[in-house]
Coordinates of C-alpha atoms and ligand atoms in Angstrom, one line a residue:
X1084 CA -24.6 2.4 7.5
X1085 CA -23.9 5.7 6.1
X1086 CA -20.8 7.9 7.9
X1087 CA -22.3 11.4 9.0
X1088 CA -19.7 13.5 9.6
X1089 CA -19.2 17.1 8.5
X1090 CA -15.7 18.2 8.8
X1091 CA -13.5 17.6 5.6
X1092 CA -10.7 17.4 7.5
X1093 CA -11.4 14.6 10.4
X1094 CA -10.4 11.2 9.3
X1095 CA -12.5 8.6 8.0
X1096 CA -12.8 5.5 10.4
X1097 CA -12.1 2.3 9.6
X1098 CA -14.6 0.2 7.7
X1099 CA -12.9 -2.7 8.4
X1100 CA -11.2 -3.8 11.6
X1101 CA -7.8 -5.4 10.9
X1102 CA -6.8 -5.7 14.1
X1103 CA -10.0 -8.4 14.4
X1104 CA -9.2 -12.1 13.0
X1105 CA -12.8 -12.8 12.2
X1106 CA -13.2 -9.4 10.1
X1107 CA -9.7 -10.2 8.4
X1108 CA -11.2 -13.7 7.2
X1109 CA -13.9 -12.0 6.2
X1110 CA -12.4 -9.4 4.2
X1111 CA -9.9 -12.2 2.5
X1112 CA -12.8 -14.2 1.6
X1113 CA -14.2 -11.3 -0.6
X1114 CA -11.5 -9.5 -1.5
X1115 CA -10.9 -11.0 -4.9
X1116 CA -14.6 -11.7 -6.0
X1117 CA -15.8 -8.6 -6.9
X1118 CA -12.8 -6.1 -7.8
X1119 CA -11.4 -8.2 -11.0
X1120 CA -8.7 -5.2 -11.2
X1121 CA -6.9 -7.1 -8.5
X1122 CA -4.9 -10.0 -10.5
X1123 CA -4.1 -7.3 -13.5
X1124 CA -3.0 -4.8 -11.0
X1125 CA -0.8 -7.3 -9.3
X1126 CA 0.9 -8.4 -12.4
X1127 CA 2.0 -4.4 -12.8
X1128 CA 4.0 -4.5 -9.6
X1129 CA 5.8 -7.9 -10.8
X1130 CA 6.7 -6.3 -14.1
X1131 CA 8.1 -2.9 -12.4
X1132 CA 10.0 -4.9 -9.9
X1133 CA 11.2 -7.4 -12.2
X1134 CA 13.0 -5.1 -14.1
X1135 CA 15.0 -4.1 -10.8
X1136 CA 18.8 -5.6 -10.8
X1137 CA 19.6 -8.6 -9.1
X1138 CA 19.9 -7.9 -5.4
X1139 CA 17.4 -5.8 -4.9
X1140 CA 15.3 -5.1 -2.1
X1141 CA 11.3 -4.5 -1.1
X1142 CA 9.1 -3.9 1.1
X1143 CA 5.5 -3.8 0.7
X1144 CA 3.4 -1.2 3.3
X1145 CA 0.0 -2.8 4.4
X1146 CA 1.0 -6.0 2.9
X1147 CA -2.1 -8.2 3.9
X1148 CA -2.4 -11.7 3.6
X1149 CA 0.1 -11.7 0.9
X1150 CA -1.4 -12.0 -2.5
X1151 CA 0.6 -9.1 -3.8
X1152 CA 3.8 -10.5 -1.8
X1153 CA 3.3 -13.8 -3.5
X1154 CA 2.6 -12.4 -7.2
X1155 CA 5.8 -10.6 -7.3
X1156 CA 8.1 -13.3 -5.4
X1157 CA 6.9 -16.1 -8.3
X1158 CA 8.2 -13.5 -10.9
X1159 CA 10.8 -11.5 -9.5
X1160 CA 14.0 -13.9 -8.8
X1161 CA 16.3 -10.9 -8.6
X1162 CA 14.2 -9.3 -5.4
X1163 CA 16.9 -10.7 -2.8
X1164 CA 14.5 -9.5 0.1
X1165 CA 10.9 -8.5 0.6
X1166 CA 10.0 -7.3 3.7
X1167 CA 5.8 -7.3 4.5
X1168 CA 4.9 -4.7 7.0
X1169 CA 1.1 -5.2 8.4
X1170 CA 0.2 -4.0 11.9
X1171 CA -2.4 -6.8 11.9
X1172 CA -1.2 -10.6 14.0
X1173 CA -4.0 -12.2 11.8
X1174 CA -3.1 -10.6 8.3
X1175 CA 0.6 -11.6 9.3
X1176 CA -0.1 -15.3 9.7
X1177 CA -1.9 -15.7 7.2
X1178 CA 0.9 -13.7 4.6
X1179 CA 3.5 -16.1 6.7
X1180 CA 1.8 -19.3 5.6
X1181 CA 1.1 -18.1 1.9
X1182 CA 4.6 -17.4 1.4
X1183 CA 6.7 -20.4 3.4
X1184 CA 8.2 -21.2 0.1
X1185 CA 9.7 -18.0 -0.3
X1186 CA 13.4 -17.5 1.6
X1187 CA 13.2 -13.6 0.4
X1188 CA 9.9 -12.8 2.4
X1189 CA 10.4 -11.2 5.8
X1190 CA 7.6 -9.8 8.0
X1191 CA 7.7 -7.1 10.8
X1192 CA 4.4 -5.8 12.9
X1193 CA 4.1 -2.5 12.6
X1194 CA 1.6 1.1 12.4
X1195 CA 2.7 2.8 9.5
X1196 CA 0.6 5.5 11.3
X1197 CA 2.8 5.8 14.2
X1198 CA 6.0 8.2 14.1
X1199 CA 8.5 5.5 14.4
X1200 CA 7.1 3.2 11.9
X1201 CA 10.6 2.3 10.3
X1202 CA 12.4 1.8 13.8
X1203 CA 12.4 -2.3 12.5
X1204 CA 13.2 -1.5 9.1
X1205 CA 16.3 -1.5 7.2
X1206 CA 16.8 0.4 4.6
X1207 CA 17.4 1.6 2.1
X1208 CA 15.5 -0.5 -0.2
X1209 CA 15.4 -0.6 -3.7
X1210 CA 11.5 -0.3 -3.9
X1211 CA 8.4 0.2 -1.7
X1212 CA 4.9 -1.1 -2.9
X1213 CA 1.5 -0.6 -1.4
X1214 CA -1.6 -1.9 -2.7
X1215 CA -5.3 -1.0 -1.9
X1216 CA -3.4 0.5 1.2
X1217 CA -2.3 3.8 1.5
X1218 CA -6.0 4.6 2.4
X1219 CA -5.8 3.1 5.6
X1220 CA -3.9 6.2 6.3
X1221 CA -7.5 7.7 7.1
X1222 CA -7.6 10.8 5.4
X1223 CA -5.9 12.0 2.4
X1224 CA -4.1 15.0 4.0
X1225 CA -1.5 12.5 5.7
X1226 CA -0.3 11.1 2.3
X1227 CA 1.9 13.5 0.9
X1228 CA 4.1 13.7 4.1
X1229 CA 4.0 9.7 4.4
X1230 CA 5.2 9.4 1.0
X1231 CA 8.1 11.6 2.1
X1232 CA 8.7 9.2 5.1
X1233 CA 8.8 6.1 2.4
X1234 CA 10.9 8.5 0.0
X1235 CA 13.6 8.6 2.5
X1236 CA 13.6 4.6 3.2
X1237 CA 14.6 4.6 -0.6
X1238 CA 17.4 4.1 -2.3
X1239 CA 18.6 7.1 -4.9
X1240 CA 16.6 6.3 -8.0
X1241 CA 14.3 3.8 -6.0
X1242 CA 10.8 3.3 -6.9
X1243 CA 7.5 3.7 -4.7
X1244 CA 4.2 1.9 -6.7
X1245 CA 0.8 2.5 -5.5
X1246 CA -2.2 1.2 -6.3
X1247 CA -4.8 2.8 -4.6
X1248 CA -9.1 3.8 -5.4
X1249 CA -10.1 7.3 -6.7
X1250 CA -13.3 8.8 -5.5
X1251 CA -16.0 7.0 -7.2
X1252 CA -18.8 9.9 -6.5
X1253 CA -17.2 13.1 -5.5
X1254 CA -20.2 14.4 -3.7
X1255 CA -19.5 12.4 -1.0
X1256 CA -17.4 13.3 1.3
X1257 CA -16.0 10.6 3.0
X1258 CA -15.2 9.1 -0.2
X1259 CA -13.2 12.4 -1.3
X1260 CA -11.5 12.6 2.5
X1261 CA -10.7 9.3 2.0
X1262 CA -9.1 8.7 -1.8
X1263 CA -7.1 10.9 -3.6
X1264 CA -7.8 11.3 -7.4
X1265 CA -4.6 10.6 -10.0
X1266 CA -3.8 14.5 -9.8
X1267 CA -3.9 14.2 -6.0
X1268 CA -1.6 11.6 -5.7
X1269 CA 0.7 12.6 -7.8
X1270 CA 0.7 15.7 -6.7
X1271 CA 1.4 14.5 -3.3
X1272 CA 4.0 12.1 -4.8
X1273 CA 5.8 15.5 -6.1
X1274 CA 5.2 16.9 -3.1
X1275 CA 7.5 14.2 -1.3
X1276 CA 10.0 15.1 -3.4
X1277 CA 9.5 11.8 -5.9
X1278 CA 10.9 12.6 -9.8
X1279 CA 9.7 11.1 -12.6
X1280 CA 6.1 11.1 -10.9
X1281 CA 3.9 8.8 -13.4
X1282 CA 0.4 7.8 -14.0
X1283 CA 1.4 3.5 -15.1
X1284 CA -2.3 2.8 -15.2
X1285 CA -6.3 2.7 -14.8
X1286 CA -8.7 0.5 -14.4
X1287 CA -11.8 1.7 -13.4
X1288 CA -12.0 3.2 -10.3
X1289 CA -8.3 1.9 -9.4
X1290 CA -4.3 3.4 -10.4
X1291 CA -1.5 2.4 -10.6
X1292 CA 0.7 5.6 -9.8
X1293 CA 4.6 5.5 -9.6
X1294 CA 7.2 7.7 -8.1
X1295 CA 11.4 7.5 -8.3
X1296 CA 12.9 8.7 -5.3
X1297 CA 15.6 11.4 -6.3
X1298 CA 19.5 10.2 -7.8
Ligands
SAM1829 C1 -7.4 -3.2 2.3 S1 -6.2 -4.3 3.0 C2 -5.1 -4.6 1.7 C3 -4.2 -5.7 1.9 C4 -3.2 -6.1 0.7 N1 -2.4 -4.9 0.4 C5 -4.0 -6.5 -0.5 O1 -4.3 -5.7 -1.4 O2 -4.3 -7.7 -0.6 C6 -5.3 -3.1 4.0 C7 -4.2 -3.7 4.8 O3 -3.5 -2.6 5.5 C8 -3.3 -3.0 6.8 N2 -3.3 -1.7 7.6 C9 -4.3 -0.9 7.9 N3 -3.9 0.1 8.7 C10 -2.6 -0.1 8.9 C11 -1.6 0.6 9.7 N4 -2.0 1.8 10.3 N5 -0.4 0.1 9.7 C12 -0.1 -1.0 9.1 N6 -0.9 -1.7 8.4 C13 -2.2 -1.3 8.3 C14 -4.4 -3.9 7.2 O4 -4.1 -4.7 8.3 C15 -4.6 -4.6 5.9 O5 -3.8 -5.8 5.9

């Protein structure tokens, strides 16, 4: 079913319903089989964060059932802590049992769209990583003052990763409410007050953006 809407600026809803166990199986079930861009993407976040010093800490926004968690934790010894925020019970258990093995991993419940989305965190950490997430935001306008919220959970010289869609047909407007192209996000990564703002990488319809918050 199409969305009709008219106004750029309301936000888009959900397609999906986290908060519902039987939609989160579903959308684990087909997440990997028809966006191949997932495993390389994945593989981008454990070389950035593997190149952090030992000690380090993470946490990952919208983390899932923790594919993204798991990737980096098997590569990325020196990540002393990595802290999976979801505000979904379902996604949480599931990223729980995925990752048993793992002492680093923590989890907390949480809305990232909610004001006091940190109250249960603790930073500051040494990186923050969101895949195929930051959408759930619901419209494109909130972005650039969450990424100052995550830029001051950072550590100086911290890095936020992103890998989020860019509008696959621009003349639609959900699509353009909902994704930001590369020169919107980092535009709204400079806009947070991130330096060294960086396109890493493309693959089709998918980057890989990356933003150091400031020494
Ligand atoms: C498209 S899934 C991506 C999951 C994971 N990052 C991955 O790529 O495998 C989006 C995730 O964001 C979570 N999410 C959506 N809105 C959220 C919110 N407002 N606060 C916290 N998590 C949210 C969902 O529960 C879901 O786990």
């Amino acid at each position: 079913m199409s969305i009709d809407y008219t106004d750029p600026n309301a936000d888009v809803p959900p397609g999906v319903d986290f908060l519902n166990a039987l939609e989160v199986d579903a959308w684990v079930a087909a997440c990997e089989v028809d966006k191949p861009w997932r495993v390389p993407m994945r593989q981008r976040f454990a070389d950035l964060l593997s190149a952090l010093p030992n000690g380090a800490t993470a946490l990952e926004i919208g983390s899932g059932p923790g594919l993204l968690a798991e990737c980096i934790l098997e590569a990325c010894p020196n990540i002393e802590s990595y802290t999976l925020l979801d505000w979904s019970e379902h996604m949480l258990d599931l990223s729980k049992a995925r990752l048993s093995r793992f002492h680093a991993a923590q989890f907390i419940q949480a809305d990232f769209k909610q004001a006091y989305w940190r109250k249960q965190l603790s930073p500051p950490y040494s990186a923050v990583v969101a895949m195929q997430a930051v959408h759930e935001i619901r419209h494109k306008r909130h972005v650039p003052g969450f990424y100052r919220q995550v830029r001051d959970i950072l550590e100086p010289g911290g890095v936020l990763a992103v890998c989020d869609g860019i509008p696959r047909d621009t003349s639609i407007l959900w699509q353009t409410s909902l994704l930001m192209t590369v020169e919107e996000q980092l535009e709204a990564l400079t806009f947070a007050g991130f330096a060294n703002v960086q396109l890493e990488s493309q693959l089709g319809a998918t980057v890989f953006v990356t933003g150091r918050a400031p020494k």
